[in-house]
Coordinates of C-alpha atoms and ligand atoms in Angstrom, one line a residue:
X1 CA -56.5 -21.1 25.8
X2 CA -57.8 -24.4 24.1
X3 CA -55.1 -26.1 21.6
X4 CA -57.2 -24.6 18.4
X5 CA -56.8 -21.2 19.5
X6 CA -53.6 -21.5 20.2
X7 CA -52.8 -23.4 17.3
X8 CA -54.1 -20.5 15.2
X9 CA -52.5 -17.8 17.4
X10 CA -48.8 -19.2 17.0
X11 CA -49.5 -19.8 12.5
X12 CA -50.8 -16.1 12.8
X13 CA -47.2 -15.2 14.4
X14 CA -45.4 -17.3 11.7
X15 CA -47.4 -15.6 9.1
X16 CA -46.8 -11.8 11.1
X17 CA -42.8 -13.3 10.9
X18 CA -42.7 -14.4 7.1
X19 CA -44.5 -11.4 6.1
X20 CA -42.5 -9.1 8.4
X21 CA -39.0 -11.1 7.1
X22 CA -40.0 -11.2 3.5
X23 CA -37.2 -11.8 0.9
X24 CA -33.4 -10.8 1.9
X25 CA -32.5 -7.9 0.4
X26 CA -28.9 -8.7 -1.6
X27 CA -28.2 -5.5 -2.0
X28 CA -27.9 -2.9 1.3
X29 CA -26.9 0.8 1.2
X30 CA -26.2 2.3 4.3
X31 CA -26.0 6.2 5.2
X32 CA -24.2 6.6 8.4
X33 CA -24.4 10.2 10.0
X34 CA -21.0 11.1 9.2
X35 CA -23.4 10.9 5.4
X36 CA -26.2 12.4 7.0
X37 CA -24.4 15.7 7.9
X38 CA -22.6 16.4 4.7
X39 CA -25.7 16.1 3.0
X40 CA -27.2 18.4 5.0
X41 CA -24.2 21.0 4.9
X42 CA -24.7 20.3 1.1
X43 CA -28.5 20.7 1.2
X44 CA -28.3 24.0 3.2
X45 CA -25.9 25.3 0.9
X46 CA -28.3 24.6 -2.1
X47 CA -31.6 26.3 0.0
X48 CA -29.7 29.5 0.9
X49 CA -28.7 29.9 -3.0
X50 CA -32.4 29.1 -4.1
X51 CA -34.2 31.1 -1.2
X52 CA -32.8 34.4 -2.7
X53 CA -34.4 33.7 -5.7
X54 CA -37.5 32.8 -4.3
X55 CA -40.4 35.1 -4.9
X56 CA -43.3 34.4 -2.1
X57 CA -47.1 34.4 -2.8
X58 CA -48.8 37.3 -1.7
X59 CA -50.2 38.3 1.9
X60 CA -53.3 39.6 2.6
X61 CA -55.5 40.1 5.7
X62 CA -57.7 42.7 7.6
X63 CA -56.2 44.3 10.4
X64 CA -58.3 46.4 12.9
X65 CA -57.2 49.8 13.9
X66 CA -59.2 50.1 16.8
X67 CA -62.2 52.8 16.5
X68 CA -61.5 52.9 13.1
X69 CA -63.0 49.9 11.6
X70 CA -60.9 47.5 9.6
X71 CA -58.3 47.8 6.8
X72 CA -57.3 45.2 4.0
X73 CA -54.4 45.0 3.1
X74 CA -51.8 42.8 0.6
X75 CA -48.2 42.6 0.3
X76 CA -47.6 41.6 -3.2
X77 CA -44.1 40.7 -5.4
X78 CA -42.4 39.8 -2.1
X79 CA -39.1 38.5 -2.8
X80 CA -35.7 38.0 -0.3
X81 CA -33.1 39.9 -0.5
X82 CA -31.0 38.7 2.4
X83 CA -31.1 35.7 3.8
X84 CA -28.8 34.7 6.9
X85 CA -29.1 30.7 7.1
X86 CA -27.7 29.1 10.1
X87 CA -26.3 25.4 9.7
X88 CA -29.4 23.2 10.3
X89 CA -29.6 20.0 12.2
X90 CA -30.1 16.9 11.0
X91 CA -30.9 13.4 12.8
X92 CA -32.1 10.1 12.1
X93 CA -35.8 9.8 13.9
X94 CA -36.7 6.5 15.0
X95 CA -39.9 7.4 16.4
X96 CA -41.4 6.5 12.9
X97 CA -38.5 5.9 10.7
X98 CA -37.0 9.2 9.0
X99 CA -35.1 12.2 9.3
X100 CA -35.3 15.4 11.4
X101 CA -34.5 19.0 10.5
X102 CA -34.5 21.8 12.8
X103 CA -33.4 25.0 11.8
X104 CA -32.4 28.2 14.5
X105 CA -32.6 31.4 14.5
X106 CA -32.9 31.7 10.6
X107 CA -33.3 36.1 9.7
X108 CA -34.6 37.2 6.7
X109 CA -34.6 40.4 4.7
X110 CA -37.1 40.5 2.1
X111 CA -39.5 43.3 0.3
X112 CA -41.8 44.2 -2.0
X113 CA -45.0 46.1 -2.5
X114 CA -48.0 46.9 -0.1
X115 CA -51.8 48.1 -0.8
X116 CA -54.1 49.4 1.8
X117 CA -57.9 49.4 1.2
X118 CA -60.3 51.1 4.1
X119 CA -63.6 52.0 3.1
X120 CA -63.1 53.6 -0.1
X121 CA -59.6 55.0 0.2
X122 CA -56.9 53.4 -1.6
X123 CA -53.5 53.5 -0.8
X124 CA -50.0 51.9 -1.9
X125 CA -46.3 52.0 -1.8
X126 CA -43.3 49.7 -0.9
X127 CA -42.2 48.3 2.1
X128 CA -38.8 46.3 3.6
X129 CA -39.3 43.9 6.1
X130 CA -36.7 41.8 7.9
X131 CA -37.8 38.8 10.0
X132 CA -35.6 37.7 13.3
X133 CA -35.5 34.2 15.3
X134 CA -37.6 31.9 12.5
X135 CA -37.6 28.5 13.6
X136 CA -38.3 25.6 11.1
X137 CA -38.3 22.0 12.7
X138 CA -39.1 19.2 10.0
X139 CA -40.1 15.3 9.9
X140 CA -39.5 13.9 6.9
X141 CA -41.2 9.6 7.1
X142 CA -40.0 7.2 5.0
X143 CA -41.3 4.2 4.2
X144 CA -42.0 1.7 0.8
X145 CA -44.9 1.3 -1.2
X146 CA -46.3 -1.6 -2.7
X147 CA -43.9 -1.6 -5.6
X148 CA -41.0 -0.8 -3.5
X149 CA -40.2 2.5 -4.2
X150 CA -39.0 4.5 -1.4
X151 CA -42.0 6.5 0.0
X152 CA -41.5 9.8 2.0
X153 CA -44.5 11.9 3.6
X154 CA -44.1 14.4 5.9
X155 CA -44.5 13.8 9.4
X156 CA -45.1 16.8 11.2
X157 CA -43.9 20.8 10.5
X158 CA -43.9 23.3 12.9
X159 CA -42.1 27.0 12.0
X160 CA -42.3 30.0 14.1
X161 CA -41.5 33.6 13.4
X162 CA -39.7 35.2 16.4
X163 CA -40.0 38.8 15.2
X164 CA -40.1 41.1 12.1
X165 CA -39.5 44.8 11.7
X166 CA -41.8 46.4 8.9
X167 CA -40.9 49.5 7.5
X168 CA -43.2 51.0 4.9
X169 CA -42.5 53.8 1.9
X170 CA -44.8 55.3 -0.3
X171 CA -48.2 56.5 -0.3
X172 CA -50.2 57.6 3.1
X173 CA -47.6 54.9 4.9
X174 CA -47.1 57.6 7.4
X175 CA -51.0 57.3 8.3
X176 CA -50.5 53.1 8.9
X177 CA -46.8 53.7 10.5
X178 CA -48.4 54.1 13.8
X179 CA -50.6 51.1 13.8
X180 CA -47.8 48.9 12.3
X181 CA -47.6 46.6 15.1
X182 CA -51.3 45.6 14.6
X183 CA -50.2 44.7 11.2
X184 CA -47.1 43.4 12.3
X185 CA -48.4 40.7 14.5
X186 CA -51.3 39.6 11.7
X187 CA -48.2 39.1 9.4
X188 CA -46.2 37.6 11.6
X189 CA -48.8 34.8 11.8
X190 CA -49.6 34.5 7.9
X191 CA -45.7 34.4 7.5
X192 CA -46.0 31.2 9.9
X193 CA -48.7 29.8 8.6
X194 CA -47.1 29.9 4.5
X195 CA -44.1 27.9 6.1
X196 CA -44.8 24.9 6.6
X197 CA -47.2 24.1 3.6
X198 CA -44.1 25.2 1.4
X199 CA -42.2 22.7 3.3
X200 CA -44.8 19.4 2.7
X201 CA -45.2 20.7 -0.8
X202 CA -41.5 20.6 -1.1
X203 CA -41.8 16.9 0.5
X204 CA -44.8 16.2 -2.1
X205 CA -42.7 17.1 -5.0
X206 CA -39.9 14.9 -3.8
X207 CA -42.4 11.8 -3.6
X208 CA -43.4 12.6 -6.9
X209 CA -39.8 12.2 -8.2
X210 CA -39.6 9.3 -6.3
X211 CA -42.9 7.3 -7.3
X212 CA -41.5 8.0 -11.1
X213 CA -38.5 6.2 -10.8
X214 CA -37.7 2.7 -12.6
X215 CA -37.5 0.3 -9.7
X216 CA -36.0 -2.4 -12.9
X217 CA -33.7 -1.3 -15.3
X218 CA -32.6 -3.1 -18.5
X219 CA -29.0 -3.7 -18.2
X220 CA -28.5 -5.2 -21.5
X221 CA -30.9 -7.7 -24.2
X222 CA -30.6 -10.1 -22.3
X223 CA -30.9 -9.3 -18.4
X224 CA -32.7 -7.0 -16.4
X225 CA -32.1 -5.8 -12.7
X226 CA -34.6 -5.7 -10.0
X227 CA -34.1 -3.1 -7.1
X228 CA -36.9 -2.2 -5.5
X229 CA -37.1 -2.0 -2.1
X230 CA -37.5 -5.3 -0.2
X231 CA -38.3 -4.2 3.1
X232 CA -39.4 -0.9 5.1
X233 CA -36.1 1.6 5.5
X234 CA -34.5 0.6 8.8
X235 CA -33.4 3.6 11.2
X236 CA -31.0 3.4 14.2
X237 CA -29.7 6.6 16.2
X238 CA -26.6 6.3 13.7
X239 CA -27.9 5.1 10.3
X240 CA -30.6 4.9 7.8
X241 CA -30.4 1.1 5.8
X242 CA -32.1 0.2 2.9
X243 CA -32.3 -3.3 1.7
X244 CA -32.8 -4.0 -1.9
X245 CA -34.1 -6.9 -3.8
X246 CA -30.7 -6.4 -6.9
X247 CA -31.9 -9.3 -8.2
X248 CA -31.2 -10.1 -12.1
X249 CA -33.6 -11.6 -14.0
X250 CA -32.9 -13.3 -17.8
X251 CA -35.3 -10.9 -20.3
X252 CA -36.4 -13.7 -22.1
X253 CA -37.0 -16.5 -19.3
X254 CA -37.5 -14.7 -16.3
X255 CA -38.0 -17.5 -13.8
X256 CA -36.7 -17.5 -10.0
X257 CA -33.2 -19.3 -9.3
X258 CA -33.1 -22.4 -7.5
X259 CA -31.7 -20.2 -4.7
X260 CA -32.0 -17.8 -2.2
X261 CA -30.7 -14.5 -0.5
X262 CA -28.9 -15.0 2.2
X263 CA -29.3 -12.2 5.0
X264 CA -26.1 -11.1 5.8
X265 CA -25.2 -7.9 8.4
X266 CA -22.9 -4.9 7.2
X267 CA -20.0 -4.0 9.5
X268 CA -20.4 -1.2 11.1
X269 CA -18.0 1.6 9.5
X270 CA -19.2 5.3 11.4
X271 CA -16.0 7.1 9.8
X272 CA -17.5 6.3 6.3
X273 CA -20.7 8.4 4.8
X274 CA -21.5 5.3 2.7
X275 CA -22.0 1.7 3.0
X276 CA -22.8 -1.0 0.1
X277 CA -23.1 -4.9 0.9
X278 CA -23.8 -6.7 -2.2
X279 CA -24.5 -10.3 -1.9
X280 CA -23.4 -13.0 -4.1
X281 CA -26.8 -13.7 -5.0
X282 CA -26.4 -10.6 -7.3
X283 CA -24.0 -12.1 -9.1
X284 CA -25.3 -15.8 -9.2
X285 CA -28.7 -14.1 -10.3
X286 CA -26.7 -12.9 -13.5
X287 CA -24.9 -16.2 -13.7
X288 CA -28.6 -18.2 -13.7
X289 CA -29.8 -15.3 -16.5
X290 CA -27.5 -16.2 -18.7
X291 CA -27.2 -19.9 -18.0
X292 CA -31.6 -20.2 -17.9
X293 CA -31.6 -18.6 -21.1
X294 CA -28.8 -20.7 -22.7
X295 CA -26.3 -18.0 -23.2
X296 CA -23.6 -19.5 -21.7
X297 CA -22.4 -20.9 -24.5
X298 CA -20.2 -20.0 -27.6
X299 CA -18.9 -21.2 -31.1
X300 CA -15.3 -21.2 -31.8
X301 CA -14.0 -21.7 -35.4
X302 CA -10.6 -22.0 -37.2
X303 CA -10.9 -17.9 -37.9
X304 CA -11.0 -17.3 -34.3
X305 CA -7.6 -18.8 -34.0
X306 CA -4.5 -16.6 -34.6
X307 CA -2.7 -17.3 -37.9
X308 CA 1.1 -18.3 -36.3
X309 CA -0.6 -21.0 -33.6
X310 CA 0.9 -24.5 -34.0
X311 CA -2.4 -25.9 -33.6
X312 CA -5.1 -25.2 -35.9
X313 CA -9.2 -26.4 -35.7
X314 CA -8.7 -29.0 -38.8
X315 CA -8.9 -32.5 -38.7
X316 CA -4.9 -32.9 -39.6
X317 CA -3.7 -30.6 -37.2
X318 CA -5.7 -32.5 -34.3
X319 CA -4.2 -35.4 -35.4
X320 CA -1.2 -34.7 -33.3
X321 CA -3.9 -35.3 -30.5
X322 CA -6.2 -38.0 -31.7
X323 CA -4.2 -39.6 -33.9
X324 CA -7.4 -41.7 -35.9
X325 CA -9.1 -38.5 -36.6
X326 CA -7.4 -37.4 -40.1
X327 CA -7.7 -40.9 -41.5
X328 CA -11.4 -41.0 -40.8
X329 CA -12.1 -37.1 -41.9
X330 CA -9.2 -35.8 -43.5
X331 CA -8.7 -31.9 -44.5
X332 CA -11.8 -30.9 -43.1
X333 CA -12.5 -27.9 -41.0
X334 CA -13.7 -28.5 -37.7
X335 CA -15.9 -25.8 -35.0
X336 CA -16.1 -26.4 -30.9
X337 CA -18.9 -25.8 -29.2
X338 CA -18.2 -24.9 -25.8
X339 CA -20.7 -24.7 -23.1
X340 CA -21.4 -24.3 -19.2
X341 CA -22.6 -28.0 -18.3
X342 CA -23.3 -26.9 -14.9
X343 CA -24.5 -23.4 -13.7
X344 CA -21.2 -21.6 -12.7
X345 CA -21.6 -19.7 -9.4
X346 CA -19.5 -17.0 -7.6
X347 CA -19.0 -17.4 -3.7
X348 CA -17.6 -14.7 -1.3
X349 CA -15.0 -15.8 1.0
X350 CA -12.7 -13.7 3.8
X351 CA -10.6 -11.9 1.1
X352 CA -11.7 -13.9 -2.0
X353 CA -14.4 -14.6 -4.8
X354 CA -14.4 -18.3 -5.7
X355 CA -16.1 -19.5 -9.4
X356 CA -16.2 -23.2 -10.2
X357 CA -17.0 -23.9 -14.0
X358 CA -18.4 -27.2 -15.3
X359 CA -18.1 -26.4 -18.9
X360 CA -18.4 -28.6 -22.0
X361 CA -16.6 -29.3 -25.2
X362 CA -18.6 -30.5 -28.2
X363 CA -16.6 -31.0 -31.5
X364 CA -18.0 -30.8 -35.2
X365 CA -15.9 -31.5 -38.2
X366 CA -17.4 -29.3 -41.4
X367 CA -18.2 -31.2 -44.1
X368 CA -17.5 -30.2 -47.9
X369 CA -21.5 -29.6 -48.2
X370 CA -21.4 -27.8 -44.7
X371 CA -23.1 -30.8 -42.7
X372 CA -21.4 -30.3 -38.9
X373 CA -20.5 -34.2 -37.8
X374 CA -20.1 -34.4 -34.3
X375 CA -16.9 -35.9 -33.4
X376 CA -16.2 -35.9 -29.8
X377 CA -17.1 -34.5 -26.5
X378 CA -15.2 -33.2 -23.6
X379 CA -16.3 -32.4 -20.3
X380 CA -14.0 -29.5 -18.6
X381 CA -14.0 -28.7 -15.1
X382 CA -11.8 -25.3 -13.7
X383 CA -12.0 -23.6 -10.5
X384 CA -10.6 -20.2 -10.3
X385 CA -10.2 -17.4 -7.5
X386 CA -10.1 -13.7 -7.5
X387 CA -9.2 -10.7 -5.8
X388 CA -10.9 -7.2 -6.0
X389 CA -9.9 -4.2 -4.6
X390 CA -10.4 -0.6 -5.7
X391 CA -7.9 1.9 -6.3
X392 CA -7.5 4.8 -7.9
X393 CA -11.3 5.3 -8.2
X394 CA -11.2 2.1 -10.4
X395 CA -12.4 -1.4 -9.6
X396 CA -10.0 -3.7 -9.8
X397 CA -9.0 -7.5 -9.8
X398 CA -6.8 -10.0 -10.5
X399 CA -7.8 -13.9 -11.0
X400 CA -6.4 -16.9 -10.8
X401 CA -6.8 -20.3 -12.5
X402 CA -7.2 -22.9 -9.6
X403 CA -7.6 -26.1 -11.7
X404 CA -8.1 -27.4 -14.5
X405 CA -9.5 -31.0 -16.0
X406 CA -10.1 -31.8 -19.3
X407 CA -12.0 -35.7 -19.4
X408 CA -13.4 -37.6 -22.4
X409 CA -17.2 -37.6 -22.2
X410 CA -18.1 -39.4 -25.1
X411 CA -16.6 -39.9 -28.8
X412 CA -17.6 -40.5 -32.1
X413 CA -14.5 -41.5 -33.5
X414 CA -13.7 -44.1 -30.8
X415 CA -11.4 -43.3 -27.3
X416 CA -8.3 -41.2 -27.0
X417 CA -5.7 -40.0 -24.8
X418 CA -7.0 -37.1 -23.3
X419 CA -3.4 -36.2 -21.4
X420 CA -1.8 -34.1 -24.3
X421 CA -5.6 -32.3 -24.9
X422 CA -5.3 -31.2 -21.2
X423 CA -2.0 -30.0 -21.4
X424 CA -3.0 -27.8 -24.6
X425 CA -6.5 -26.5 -23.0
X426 CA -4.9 -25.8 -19.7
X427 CA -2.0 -23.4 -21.7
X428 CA -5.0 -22.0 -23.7
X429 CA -7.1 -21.0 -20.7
X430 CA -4.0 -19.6 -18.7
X431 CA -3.6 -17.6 -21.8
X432 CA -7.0 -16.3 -21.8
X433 CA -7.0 -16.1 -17.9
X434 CA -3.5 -13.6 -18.6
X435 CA -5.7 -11.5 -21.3
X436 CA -8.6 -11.1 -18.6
X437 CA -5.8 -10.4 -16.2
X438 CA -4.2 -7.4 -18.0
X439 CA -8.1 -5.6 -18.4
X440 CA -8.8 -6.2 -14.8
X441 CA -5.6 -4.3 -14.1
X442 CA -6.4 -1.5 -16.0
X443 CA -9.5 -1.6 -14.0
X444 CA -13.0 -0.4 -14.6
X445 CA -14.0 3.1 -13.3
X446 CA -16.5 3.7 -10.5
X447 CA -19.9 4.8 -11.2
X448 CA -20.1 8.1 -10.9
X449 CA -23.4 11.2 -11.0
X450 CA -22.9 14.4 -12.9
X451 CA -22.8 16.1 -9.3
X452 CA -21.7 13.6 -7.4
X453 CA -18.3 11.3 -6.8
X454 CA -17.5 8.8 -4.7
X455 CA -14.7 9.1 -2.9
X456 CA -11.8 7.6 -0.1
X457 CA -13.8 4.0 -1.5
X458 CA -12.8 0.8 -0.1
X459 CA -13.8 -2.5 -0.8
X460 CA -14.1 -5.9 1.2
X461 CA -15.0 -9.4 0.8
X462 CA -16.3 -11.0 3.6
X463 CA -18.6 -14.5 3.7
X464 CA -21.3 -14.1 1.4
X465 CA -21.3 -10.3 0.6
X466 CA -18.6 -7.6 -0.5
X467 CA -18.7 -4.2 1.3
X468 CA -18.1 -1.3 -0.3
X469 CA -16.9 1.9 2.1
X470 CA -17.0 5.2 0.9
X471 CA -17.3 8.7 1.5
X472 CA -18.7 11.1 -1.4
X473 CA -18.2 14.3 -2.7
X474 CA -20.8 16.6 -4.2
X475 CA -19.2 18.5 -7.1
X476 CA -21.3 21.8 -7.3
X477 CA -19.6 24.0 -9.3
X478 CA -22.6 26.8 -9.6
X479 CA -22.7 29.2 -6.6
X480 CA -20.0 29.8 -3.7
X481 CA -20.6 25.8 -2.1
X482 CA -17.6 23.0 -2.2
Ligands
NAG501 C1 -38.4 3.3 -16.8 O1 -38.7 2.1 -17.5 C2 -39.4 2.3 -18.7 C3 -39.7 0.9 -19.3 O2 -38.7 0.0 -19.1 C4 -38.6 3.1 -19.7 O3 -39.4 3.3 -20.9 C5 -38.3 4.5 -19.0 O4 -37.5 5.2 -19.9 C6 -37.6 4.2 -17.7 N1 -37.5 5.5 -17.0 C7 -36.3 5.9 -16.5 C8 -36.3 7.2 -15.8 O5 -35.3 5.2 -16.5
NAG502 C1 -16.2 -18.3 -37.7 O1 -17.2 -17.6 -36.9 C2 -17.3 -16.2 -37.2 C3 -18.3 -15.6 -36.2 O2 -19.3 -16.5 -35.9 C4 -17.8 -16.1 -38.7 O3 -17.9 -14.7 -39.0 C5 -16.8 -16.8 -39.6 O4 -17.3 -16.7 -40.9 C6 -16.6 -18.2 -39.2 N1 -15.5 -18.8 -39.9 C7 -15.5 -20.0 -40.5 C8 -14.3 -20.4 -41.2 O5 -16.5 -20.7 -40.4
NAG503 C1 -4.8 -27.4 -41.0 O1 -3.9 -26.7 -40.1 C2 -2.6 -26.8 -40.5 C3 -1.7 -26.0 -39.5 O2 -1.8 -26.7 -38.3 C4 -2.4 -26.1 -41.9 O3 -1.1 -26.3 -42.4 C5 -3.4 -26.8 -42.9 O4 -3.4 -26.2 -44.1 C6 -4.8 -26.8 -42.3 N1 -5.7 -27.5 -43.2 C7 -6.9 -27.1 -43.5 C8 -7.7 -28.0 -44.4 O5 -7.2 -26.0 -43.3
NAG504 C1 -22.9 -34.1 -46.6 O1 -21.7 -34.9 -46.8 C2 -21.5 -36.0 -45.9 C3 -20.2 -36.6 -46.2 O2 -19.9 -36.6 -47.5 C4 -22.7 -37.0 -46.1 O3 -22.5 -38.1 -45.2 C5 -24.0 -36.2 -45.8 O4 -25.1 -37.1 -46.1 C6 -24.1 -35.0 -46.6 N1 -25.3 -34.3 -46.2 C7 -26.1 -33.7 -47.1 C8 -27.3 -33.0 -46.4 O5 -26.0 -33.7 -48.3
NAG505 C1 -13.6 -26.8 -7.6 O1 -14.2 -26.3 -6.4 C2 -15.2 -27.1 -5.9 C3 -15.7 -26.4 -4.6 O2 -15.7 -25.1 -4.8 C4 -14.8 -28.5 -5.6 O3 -15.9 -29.3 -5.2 C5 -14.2 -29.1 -6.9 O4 -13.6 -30.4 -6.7 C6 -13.1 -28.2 -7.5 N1 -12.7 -28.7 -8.8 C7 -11.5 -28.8 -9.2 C8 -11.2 -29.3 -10.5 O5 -10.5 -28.4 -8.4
NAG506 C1 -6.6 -30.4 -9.9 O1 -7.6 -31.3 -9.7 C2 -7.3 -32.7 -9.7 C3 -8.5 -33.5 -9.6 O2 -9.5 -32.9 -8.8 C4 -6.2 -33.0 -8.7 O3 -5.8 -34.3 -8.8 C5 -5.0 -32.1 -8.9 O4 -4.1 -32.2 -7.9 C6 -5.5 -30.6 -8.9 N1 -4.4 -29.8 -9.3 C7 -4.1 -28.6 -8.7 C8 -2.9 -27.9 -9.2 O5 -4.7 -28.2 -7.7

């Protein structure tokens, strides 16, 4: 192999890798088996109920009777009446990634009407059939399109009838009865062969739902959240994972942070149906949303402040603090501007979410003719760390104010002590920190579906990610499942 050859053979392999890598997904939900077979249990539940109300196309065929020639016949406005459903298998297939259903020894009692045409004799009346051993084995592919939807095809069908038992009523059906098992083993196969085609266009109708889903959502004006897939679904003997993009963009400036997903790798929990592993990019893609778009900011006035404070935003009551301000502006109103100088970003640690906030101070006395005069500005730096945990179906937290500076960054109205300012800022952040305290207490509850809860949820932050453990509970309250 001459240097250019291999030279373009090892940037093909770095191009197969990047492609093949892609973007880390920040988001990964994990179904473990434990998930796998309640859904199933669920799912089998739900096909029994909606088999009996099924009502099958019609059969029709020619059947020859030996020396006699041929006769057509049709079984029409076949429904079940009975159907004993056995509890399925189901397993993760890693052959091409997906699922696999097999279901044993499934009997069915249905009837409905038959016709008979030989030559030109006519002939009709009802008939009750039962059918014995069916067999129903299903691959069900997965996989992600283009736009990251989650794709599923079917990968292979096979169903087989065992036996059925015909009996016929009505018309001449005592001139058939004796060539019933000529019919029986023609029906037997179109039975079969109506199987699996329901089965893929069961499958079909499922891709259709899932091709029409939103892959972004708008979560408020301002930000919207990205989740489509980010990679192809990844399938061990044990578990299905999906990695997703959960990305937030800003709605007005969508632009790319100055950083990236980290990959990180879920514990491995079997006893739980459920995993979640949400990376703190998530919530530093928010962060940079907000902060890109220049929301991270706010005006506070003397209204905002309650009536009995000591301290009021006017030029004489700061003087207490900066003693030269009422003898250059006296009696006038004055607004803050506060700010985040830096963007503020989360990190997950063993136990722990850590935010540091750079934030700024700029302060405007009101003129009588409503002109803002910049005054002063502070720069204020605070570090704080929280706690999360979930209980009582709620997400909780508790926070904690780590630090906080308060430093002169420039001044109109020449320098200042800033000590006495610090003092005052720190009491009014540990106030506000208190306030956000006693909400985060009272917790916020955990999504939840019309038919669906989570349930036995726990929560854990490790380096990078939090992990979210649960177990869920389908709330059906229609037809003899729980
Ligand atoms: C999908 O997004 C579009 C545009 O944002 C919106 O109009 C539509 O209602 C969304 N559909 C669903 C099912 O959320
Ligand atoms: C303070 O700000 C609020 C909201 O921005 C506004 O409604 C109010 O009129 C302002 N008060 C003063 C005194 O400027
Ligand atoms: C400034 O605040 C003080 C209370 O600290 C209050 O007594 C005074 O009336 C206020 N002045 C103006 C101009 O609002
Ligand atoms: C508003 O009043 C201030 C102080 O009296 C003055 O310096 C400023 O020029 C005035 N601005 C306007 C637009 O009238
Ligand atoms: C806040 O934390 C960062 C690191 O997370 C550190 O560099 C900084 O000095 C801290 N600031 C304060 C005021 O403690
Ligand atoms: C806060 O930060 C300053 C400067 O970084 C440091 O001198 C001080 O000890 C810190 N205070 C606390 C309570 O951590």
């Amino acid at each position: 192999m001459d240097s250019r050859t291999m030279l373009l053979s090892v940037s093909g392999v770095l191009v197969l890798i990047s492609l093949a890598c892609g973007e880390s997904p920040a988001i990964q939900l994990i179904l473990n088996n434990k998930g796998l077979q309640y859904g199933k249990h669920i799912g089998a539940g739900w096909i029994q109920d909606k088999l009996e109300l099924v009502t099958l196309p019609d059969i029709s065929g020619e059947v020859g009777v030996g020396i006699f020639g041929t006769v057509s016949y049709t079984l029409t406005g076949i429904t079940i009446k009975k159907c004993d459903f056995p509890e399925p298998s189901a397993e993760f297939y890693q052959d091409a990634p997906g699922f696999k259903t097999s279901t044993m020894g499934l009997s069915v009692a249905i009837e409905g009407g038959w016709r008979t045409r030989y030559g030109i004799i006519r002939d009709h009346g009802s008939f009750q059939m039962a059918l014995f051993n069916v067999d129903v084995t299903s691959v069900v592919n997965l996989g992600k399109d283009p736009d990251g939807h989650l794709m599923v095809t079917s990968g292979g069908c096979a169903a087989r009838v065992g036996d059925i038992n015909i009996h016929l009523q009505g018309g001449a059906s005592w001139i058939i009865q004796p060539f019933l098992d000529h019919f029986k083993g023609h029906i037997r196969g179109a039975l079969e062969d109506k199987i699996c085609p329901a089965v893929e266009e069961y499958i079909l109708n499922l891709e259709y739902h899932l091709q029409a889903m939103n892959v972004s959502f708008n979560v408020n004006q301002d930000l919207t959240f990205d989740l489509p897939l980010s990679g192809s679904p990844i399938i061990d003997a044990s578990s299905l994972n999906l990695g997703l993009k959960g990305e937030f963009y800003s709605t007005k400036s969508p632009t790319e942070p100055p950083f990236k997903a980290q990959p990180f790798t879920m514990p491995e929990q079997p006893s739980y149906m459920l995993l979640m592993g949400l990376s703190e990019f998530t919530l530093n893609s928010a962060s940079y949303g907000y902060y890109s778009a220049g929301l991270l900011k706010a005006i506070i006035n003397d209204s905002m402040i309650p009536p009995r404070s000591p301290v009021h935003l006017n030029t004489s009551s700061m003087g207490q603090f900066i003693p030269q301000l009422p003898k250059l502006f006296p009696d006038l109103l004055m607004n803050l501007q506060v700010y985040a100088r830096e963007l503020p970003l989360f990190a997950f640690l063993p136990g722990v979410v850590k935010l540091g906030f750079q934030g700024g101070i700029k302060a405007f006395a009101i003129q009588a003719n409503g002109t803002q005069t910049p005054l002063f500005k502070l720069n204020v730096d605070s570090n704080f760390s929280s706690e999360v945990w979930i209980a009582d179906g709620k997400l909780k937290g508790s926070i904690k104010m780590n630090n906080f500076t308060l430093k002169l960054a420039a001044s109109e109205v020449g320098p200042f002590k800033t000590e006495k300012l610090e003092k005052l800022g720190g009491m009014v952040a540990s106030l506000a920190v208190a306030k956000l305290n006693g909400k985060l207490g009272e917790g916020v509850v955990l999504p939840r579906m019309k038919h669906a809860q989570l349930v036995n949820t726990a929560l854990k932050v490790e380096q990078g990610f939090v992990a979210v453990f649960s177990d869920a509970q389908v709330l059906l309250t229609d037809r003899g499942f729980n």
